[in-house]
Coordinates of C-alpha atoms in Angstrom, one line a residue:
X61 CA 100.3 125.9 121.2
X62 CA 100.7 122.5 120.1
X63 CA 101.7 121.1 123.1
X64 CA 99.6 122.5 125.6
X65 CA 96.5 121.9 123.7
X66 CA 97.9 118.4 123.9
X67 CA 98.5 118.5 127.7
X68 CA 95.3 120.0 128.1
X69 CA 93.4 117.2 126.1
X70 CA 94.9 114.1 127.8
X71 CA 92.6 114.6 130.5
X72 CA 89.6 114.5 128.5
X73 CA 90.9 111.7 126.6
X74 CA 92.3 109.2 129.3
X75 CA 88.7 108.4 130.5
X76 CA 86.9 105.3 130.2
X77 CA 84.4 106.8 128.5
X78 CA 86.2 108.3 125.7
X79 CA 88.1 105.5 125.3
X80 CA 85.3 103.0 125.1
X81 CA 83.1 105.0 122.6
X82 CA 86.1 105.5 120.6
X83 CA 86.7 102.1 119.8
X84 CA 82.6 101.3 119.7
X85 CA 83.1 103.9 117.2
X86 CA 85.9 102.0 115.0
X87 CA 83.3 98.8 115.3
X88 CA 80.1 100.6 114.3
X89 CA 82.0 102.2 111.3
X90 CA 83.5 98.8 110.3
X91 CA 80.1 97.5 110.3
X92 CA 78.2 100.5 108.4
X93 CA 81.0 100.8 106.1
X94 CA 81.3 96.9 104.8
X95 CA 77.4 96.9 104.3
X96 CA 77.2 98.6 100.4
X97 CA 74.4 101.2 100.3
X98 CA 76.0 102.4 104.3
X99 CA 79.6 104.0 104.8
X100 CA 80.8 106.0 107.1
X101 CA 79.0 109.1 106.3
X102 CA 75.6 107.2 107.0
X103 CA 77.0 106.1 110.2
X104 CA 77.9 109.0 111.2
X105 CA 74.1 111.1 110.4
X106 CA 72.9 107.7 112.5
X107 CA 74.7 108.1 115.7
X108 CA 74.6 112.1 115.6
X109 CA 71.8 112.2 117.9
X110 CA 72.9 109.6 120.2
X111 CA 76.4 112.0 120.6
X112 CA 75.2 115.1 121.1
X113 CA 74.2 114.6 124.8
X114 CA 77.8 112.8 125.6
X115 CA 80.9 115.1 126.9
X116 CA 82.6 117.2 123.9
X117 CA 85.7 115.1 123.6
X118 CA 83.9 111.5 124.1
X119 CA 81.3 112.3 121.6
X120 CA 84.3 113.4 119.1
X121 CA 86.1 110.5 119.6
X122 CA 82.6 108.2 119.0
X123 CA 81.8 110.2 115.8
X124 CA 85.6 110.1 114.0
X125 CA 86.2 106.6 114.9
X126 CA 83.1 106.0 113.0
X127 CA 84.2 108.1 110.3
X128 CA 87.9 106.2 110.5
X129 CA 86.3 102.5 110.6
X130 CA 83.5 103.2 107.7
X131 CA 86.3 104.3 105.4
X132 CA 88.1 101.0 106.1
X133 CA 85.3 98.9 106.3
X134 CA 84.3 99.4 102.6
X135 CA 87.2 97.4 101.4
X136 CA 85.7 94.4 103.2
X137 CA 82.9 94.0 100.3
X138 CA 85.6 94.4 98.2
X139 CA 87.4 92.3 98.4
X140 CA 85.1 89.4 99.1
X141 CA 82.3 90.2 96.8
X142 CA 83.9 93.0 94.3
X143 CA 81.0 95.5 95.3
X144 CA 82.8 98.4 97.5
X145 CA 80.7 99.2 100.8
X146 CA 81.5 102.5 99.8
X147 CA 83.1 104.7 96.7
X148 CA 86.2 104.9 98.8
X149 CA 86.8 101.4 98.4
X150 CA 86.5 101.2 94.7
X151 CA 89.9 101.7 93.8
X152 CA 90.5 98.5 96.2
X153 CA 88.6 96.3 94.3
X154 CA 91.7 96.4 91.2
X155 CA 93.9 94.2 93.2
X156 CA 92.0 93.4 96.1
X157 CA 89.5 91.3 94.7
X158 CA 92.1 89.4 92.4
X159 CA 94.1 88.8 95.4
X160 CA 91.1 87.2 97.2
X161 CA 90.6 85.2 94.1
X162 CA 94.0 83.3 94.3
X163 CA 92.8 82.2 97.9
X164 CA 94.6 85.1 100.0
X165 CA 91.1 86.9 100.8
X166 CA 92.1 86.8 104.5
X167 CA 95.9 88.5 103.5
X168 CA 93.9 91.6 101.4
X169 CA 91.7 91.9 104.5
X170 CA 94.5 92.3 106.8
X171 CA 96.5 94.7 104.3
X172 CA 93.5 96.7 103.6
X173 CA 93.3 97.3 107.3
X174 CA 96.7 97.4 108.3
X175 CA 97.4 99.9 105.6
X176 CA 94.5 101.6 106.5
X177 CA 95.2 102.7 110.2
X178 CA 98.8 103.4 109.4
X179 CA 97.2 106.0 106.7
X180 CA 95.4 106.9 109.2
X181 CA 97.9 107.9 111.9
X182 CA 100.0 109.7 109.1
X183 CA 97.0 112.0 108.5
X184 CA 96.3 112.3 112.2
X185 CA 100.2 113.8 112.2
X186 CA 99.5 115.9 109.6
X187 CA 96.5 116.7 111.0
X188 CA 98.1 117.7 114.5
X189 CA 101.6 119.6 113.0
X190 CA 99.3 121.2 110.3
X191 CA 95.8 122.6 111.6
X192 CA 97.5 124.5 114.4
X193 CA 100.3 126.2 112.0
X194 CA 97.0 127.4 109.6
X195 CA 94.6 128.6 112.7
X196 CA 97.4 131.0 113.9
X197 CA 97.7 131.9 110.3
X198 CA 93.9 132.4 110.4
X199 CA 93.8 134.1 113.5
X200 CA 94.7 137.7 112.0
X201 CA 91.0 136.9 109.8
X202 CA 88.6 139.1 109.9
X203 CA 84.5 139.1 108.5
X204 CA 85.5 139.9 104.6
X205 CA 88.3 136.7 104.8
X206 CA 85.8 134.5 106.8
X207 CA 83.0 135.5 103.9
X208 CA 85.1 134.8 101.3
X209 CA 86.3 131.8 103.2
X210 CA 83.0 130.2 103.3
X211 CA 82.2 131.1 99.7
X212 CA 85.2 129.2 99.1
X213 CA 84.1 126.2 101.0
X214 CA 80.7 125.5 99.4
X215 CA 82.0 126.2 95.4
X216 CA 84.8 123.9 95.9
X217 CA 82.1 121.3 97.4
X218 CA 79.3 122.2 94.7
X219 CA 82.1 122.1 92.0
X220 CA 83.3 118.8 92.5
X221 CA 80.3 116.7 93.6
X222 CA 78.6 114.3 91.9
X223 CA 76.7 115.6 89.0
X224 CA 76.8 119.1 87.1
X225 CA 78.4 122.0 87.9
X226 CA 75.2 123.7 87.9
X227 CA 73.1 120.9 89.6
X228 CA 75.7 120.9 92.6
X229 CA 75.5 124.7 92.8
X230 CA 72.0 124.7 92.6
X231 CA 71.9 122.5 96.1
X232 CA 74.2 124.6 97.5
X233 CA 72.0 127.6 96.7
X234 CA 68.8 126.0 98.1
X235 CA 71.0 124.6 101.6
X236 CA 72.1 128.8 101.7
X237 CA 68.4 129.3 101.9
X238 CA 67.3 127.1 103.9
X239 CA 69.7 128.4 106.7
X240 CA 68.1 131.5 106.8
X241 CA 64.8 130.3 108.1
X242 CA 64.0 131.3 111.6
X243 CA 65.2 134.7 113.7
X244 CA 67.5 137.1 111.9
X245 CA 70.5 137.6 114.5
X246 CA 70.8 141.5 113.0
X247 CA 67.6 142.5 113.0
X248 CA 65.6 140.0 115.0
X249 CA 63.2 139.5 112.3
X250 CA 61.4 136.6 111.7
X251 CA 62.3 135.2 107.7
X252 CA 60.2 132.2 106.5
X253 CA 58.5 130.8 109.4
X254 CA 55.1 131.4 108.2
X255 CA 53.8 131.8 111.8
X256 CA 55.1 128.6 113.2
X257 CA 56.3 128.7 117.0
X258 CA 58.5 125.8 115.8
X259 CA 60.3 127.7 113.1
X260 CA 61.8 130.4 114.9
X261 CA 65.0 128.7 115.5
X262 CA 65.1 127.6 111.8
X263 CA 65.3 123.4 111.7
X264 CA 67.2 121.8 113.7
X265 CA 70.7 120.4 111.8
X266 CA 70.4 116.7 113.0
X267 CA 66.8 116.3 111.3
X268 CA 67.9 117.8 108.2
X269 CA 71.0 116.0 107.9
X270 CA 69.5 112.5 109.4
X271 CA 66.1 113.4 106.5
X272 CA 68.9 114.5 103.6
X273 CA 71.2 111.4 103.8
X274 CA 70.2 108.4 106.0
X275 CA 66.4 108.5 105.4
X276 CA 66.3 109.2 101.2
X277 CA 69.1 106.6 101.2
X278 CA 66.9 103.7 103.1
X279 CA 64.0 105.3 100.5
X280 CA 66.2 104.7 97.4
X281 CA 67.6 101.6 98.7
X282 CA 64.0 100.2 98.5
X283 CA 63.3 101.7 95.7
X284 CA 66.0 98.5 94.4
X285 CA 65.1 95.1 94.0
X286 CA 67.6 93.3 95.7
X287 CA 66.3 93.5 99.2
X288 CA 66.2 89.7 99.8
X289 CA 69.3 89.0 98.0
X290 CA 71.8 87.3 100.4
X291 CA 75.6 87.5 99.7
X292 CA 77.1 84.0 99.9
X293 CA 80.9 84.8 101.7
X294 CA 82.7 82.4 103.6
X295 CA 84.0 83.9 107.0
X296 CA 87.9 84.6 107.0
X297 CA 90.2 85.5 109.5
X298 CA 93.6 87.8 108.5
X299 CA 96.2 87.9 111.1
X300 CA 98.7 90.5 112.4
X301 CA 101.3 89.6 109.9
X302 CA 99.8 91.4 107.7
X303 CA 101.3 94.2 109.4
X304 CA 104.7 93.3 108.1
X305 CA 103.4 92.8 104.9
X306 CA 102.0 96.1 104.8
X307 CA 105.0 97.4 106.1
X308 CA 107.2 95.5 103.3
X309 CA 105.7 98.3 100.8
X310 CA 106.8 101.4 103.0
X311 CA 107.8 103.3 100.2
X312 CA 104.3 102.7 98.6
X313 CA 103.0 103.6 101.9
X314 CA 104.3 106.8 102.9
X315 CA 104.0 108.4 99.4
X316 CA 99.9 106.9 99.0
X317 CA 99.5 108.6 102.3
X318 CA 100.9 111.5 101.5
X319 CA 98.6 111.9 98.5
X320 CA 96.1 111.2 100.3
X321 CA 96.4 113.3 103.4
X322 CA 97.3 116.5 100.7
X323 CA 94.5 115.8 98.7
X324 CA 92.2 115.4 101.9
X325 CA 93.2 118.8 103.3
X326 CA 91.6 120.2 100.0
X327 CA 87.9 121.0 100.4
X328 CA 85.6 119.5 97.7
X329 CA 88.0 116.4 96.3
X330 CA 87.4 113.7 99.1
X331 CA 88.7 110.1 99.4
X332 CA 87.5 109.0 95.9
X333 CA 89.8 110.9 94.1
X334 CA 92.6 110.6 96.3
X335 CA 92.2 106.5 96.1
X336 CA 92.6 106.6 92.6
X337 CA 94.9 109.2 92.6
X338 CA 97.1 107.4 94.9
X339 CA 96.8 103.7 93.3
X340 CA 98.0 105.3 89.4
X341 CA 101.0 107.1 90.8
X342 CA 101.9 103.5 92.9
X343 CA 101.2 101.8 89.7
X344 CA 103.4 104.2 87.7
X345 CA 106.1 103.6 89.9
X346 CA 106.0 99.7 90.1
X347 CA 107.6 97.0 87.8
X348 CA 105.8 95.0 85.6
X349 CA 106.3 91.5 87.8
X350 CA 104.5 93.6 90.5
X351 CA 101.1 92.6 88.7
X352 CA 99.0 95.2 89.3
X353 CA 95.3 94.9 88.5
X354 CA 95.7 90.7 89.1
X355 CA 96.0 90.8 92.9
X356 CA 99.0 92.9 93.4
X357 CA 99.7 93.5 97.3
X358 CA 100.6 97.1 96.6
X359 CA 97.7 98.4 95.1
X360 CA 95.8 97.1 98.1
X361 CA 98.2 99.2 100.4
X362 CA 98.1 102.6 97.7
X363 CA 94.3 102.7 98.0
X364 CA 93.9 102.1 101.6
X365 CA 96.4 104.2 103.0
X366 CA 95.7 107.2 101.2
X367 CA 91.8 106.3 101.7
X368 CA 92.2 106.7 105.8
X369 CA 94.7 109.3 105.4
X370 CA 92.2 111.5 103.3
X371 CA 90.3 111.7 106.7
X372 CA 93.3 113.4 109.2
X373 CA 93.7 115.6 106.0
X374 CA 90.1 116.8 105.7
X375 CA 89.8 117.7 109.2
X376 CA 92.5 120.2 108.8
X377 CA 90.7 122.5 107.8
X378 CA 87.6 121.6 109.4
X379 CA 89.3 122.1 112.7
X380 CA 91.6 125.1 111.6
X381 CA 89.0 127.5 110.1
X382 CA 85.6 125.6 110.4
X383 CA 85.9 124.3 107.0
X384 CA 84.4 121.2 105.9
X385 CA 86.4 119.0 103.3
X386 CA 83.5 117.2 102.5
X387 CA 79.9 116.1 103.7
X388 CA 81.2 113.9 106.8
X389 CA 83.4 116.7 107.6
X390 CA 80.1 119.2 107.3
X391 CA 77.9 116.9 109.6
X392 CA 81.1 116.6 112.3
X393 CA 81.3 120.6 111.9
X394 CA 77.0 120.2 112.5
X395 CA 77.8 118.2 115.7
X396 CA 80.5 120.5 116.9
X397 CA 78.2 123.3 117.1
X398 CA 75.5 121.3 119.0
X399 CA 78.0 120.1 121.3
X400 CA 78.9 123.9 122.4
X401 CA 81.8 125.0 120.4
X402 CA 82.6 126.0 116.7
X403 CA 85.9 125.0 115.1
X404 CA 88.3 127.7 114.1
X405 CA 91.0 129.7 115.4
X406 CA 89.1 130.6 118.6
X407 CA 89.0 127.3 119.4
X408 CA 92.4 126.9 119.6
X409 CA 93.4 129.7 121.8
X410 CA 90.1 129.6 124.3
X411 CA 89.3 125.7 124.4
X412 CA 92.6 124.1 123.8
X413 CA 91.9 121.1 125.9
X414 CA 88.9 120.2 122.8
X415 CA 91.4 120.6 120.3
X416 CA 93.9 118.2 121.6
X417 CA 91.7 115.7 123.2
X418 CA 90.3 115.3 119.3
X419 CA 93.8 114.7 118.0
X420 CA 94.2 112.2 120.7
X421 CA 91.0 110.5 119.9
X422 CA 91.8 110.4 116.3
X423 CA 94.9 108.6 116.6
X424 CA 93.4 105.9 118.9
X425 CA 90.7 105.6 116.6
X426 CA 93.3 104.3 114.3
X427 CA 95.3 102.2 116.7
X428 CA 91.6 100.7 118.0
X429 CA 91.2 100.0 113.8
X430 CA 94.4 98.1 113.4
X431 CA 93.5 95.9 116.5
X432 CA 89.7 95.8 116.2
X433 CA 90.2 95.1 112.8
X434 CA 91.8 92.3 112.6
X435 CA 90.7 90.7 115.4
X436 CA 86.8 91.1 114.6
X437 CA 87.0 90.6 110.7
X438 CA 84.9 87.3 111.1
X439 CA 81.8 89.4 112.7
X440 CA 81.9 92.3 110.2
X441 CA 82.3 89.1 107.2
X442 CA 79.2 88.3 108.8
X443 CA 77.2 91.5 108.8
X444 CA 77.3 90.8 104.8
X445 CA 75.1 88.6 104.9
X446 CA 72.0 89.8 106.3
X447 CA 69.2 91.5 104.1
X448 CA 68.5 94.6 103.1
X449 CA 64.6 93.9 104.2
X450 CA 66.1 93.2 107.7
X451 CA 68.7 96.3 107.8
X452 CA 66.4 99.0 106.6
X453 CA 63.7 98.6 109.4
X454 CA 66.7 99.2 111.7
X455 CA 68.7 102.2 110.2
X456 CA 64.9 103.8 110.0
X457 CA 64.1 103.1 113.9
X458 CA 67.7 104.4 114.6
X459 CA 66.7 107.8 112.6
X460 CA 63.1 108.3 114.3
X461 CA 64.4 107.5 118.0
X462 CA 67.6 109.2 117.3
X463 CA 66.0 112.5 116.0
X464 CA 63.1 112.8 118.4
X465 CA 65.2 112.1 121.5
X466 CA 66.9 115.2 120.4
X467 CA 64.2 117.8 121.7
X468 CA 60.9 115.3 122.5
X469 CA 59.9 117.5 119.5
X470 CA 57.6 115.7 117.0
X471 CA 58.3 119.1 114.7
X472 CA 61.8 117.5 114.2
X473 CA 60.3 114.0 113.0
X474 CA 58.1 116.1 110.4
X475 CA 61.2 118.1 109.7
X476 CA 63.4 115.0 108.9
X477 CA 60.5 113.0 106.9
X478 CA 60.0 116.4 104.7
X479 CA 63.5 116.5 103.8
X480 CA 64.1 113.1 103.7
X481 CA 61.6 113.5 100.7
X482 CA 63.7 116.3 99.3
X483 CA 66.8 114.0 99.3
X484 CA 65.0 111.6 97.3
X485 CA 63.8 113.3 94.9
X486 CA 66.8 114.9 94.3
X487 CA 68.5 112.0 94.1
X488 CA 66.0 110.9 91.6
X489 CA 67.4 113.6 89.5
X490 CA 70.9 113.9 89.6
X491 CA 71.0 116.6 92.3
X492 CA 74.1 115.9 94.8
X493 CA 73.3 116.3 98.1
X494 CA 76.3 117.3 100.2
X495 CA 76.4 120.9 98.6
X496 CA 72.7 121.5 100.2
X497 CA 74.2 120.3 103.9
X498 CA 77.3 122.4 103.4
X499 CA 74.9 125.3 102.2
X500 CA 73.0 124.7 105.7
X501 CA 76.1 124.6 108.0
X502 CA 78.2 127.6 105.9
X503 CA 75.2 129.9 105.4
X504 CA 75.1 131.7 109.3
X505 CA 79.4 131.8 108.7
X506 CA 78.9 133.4 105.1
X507 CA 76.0 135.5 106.0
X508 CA 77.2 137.1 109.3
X509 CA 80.6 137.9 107.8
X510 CA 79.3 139.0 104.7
X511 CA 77.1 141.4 106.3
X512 CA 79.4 142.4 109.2
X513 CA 81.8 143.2 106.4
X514 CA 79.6 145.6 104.2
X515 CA 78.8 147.8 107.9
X516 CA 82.5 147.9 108.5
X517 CA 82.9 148.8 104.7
X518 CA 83.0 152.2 103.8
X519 CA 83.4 151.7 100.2
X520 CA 81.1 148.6 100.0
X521 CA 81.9 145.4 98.3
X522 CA 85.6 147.0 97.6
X523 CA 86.5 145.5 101.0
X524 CA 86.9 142.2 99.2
X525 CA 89.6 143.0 97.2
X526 CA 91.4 145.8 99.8
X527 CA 92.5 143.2 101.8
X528 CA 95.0 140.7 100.3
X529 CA 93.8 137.2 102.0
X530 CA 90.2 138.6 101.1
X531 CA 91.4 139.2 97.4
X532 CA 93.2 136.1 96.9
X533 CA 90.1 133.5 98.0
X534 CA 87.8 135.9 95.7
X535 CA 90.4 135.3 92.7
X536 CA 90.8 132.0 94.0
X537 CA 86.4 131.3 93.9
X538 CA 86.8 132.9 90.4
X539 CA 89.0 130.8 89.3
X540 CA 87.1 127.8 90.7
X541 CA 83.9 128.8 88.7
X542 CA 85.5 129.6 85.6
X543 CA 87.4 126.3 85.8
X544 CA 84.6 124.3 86.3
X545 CA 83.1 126.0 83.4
X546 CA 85.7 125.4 80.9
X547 CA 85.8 121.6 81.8
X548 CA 82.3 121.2 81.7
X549 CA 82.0 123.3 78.3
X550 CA 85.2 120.9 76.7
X551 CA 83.5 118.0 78.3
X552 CA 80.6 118.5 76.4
X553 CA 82.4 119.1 73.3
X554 CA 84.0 115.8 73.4
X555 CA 81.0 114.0 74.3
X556 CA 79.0 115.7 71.0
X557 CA 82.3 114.6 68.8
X558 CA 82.5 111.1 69.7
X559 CA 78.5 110.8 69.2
X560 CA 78.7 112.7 66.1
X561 CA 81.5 110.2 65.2
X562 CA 79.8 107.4 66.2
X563 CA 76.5 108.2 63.9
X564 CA 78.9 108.6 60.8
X565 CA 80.6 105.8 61.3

């Protein structure tokens, strides 16, 4: 299967095209994920509507380049001003930062990236052994596993988002009912369209995902007081030797990218944890003349490996079983679907020239970052200085053009103002927002399965737990919940000690 989805792809990859977009891809992401407040989610939402009218493959490889350059681009800021682009990069600023500080700023640029692509084409093999080995497993599925499946999907995301347990289950709850606006597919009924011609179809995913993320970020960004602040960073320019110095730590390498591309393949735990994950098990292993913490070149290689490797591993499922690892994984599934096909194990016996032209855009995207990269540091070192007052006008035009080319609707504009509101006010409050998107894009999965299941059922819900994939992902969503529970319960324990402590004291 492997290789002829392979054969079958390199067609739709080897065209200029797809190759051109791919590494526009790696340059927008570097950009977008080097500006703090951006990242390569954000640049993703903003370029969804520009992809969705491009061929499959070429759109793909535009989207995940994005996704692969954003997650590297957040150790820029970094390292030269000790504010990550993104969370991903936080971990980097422990030795990357120091390392610029004793004048090798241009060295931790050039590990950061080197180390990143080469995490990066480790999870891209992982990706391409791996997601074909679990779709044939997955191929046997039927509606009660692809219910359960789902279920599985959003608590893991809801469970480990930013925020409560209940807060991020609450979101997921409201994104679950949100995708059930418009025409019932069972009984072509119409559910909470309140007479609107527009809402038949339910809203559109781009407007709610560009509203949710990109235009409640832009609001919360101005909601900051720092919009004319300008950084101060003097333009530097790494070189390809830092390839060998990457490669020096191999050891450090190979075992941060396997941490990373494991924990990737893991819905709900995302790059953030991996990084850190990664850089105390390389600490734990190094000597104390390794200096970590005051500009050690490993710790800049643990991070950043398993940082771009966490990508290859999250689209394992993604592609596998339609999955998403996280929210850029959910809006990528969100593009799939408007580009004509849904990721899965049908996708890898009927379209297998989609499933390897992505793997073969994802590891250009990777080879693009290393070159790219390094090459263009000086211009993306440049893109830190600009305002926030000058940025936010842009990413807002990009949204409103982006979404109303779409459809020429000027329902979706209202649609992605209205939940562009939502996402700020949730924000406000504490609410994460990638369970809400994941509720959006897994509701029709859970919802047709879970009903498709109960007509096939003769003994109702029992079909759950008759199969044994079916009865392992409910024990497994149990076991999730009541986790999450206990940790939040001890959490709160601990937290009413030390105050308690604290008062007596």
């Amino acid at each position: 299967m492997l290789a002829q989805s392979l054969a079958a792809g390199l067609d739709q990859f080897l065209t200029p095209l797809t190759l051109t977009l791919t590494t526009l891809g790696v340059i927008f992401g570097l950009i977008v994920g080097a500006l703090p407040g951006l990242g390569p989610l954000m640049g993703i939402v903003l370029m969804l509507p520009f992809a969705v009218d491009m061929p499959p493959v070429a759109a793909m490889g535009f989207l995940l380049a994005i996704g692969v350059g954003g997650s590297c681009g957040g150790s820029i800021s970094a390292i030269l001003l000790r504010i990550p682009g993104t969370p991903l990069a936080a971990a980097t600023l422990f030795d990357g930062y120091p390392l610029a500080q004793k004048g090798r700023a241009a060295d931790a640029i050039g590990i950061a990236i080197s180390a990143s692509a080469l995490g990066g084409l480790f999870g891209g093999l992982v990706l391409i052994l791996a997601a074909p080995v679990l779709a044939d497993f997955a191929s046997n599925f039927s509606p009660p596993e692809y219910a359960m499946l789902a279920l599985t999907g959003l608590i893991a995301i809801a469970v480990v988002s930013e925020g409560s347990l209940l807060k991020g289950l609450m979101t997921g709850c409201l994104g679950l009912l949100i995708a059930t606006i418009g025409t019932d597919e069972f009984s072509t009924g119409f559910r909470f369209t309140f007479g609107s011609f527009e809402m038949l179809n339910g809203f559109h995913i781009v407007a709610i995902v560009v509203g949710i993320f990109a235009i409640s970020e832009m609001a919360h960004q101005v909601q900051g007081n720092d919009l004319n602040q300008k950084s101060d960073v003097k333009i530097v320019r790494p070189g390809f030797r830092t390839l060998l110095i990457t490669l020096r730590h191999w050891k450090n390498l190979l075992r941060s990218s396997t941490i990373g591309a494991a924990f990737g393949a893991l819905p709900g735990v995302g790059g953030t944890i991996s990084t850190f994950a990664s850089y105390a098990v390389a600490k734990a292993f190094s000597k104390p003349e390794d200096g970590y913490g005051e500009g050690a070149e490993g710790g800049v290689v643990a991070t950043e490996s398993a940082n771009n490797a966490t990508v290859g591993g999250a689209m394992v499922p993604t592609m596998a079983l339609g999955i998403p690892g996280e929210a850029s994984s959910a809006v990528l599934i969100g593009a799939m679907l408007i580009l004509g096909f849904f990721p899965g194990p049908a996708l890898f016996e009927q379209r297998p020239e989609i499933v390897g032209g992505v793997f073969l855009v994802y590891l250009f995207s990777n080879i693009s970052l290393l070159i790219v990269g390094i090459l263009a540091t000086p211009a993306f070192v440049w893109v830190l200085r600009l305002k926030k007052s000058y940025l936010i006008p842009i990413v807002l035009l990009l949204c409103a053009i982006g979404t109303f080319a779409l459809q020429s609707s000027v329902f979706d504009l209202w649609v992605m103002m209205g939940f562009g509101i939502l996402g700020l006010l949730l924000r406000n409050a504490g609410y994460p927002l990638a369970p809400l998107v994941i509720g959006v894009i897994l509701g029709p999965l859970l919802e047709n399965n879970l009903r498709r299941a109960l007509l096939i059922s003769r003994e109702g819900y029992w079909i759950f737990l008759d199969r044994p994939v079916s009865a392992v992902l409910v024990a497994v969503n149990i076991a999730l919940i009541a986790g999450a529970i206990y940790w939040t319960i001890r959490q709160r324990r601990e937290r009413d000690v030390r105050a308690t402590a604290q008062s007596e004291g």
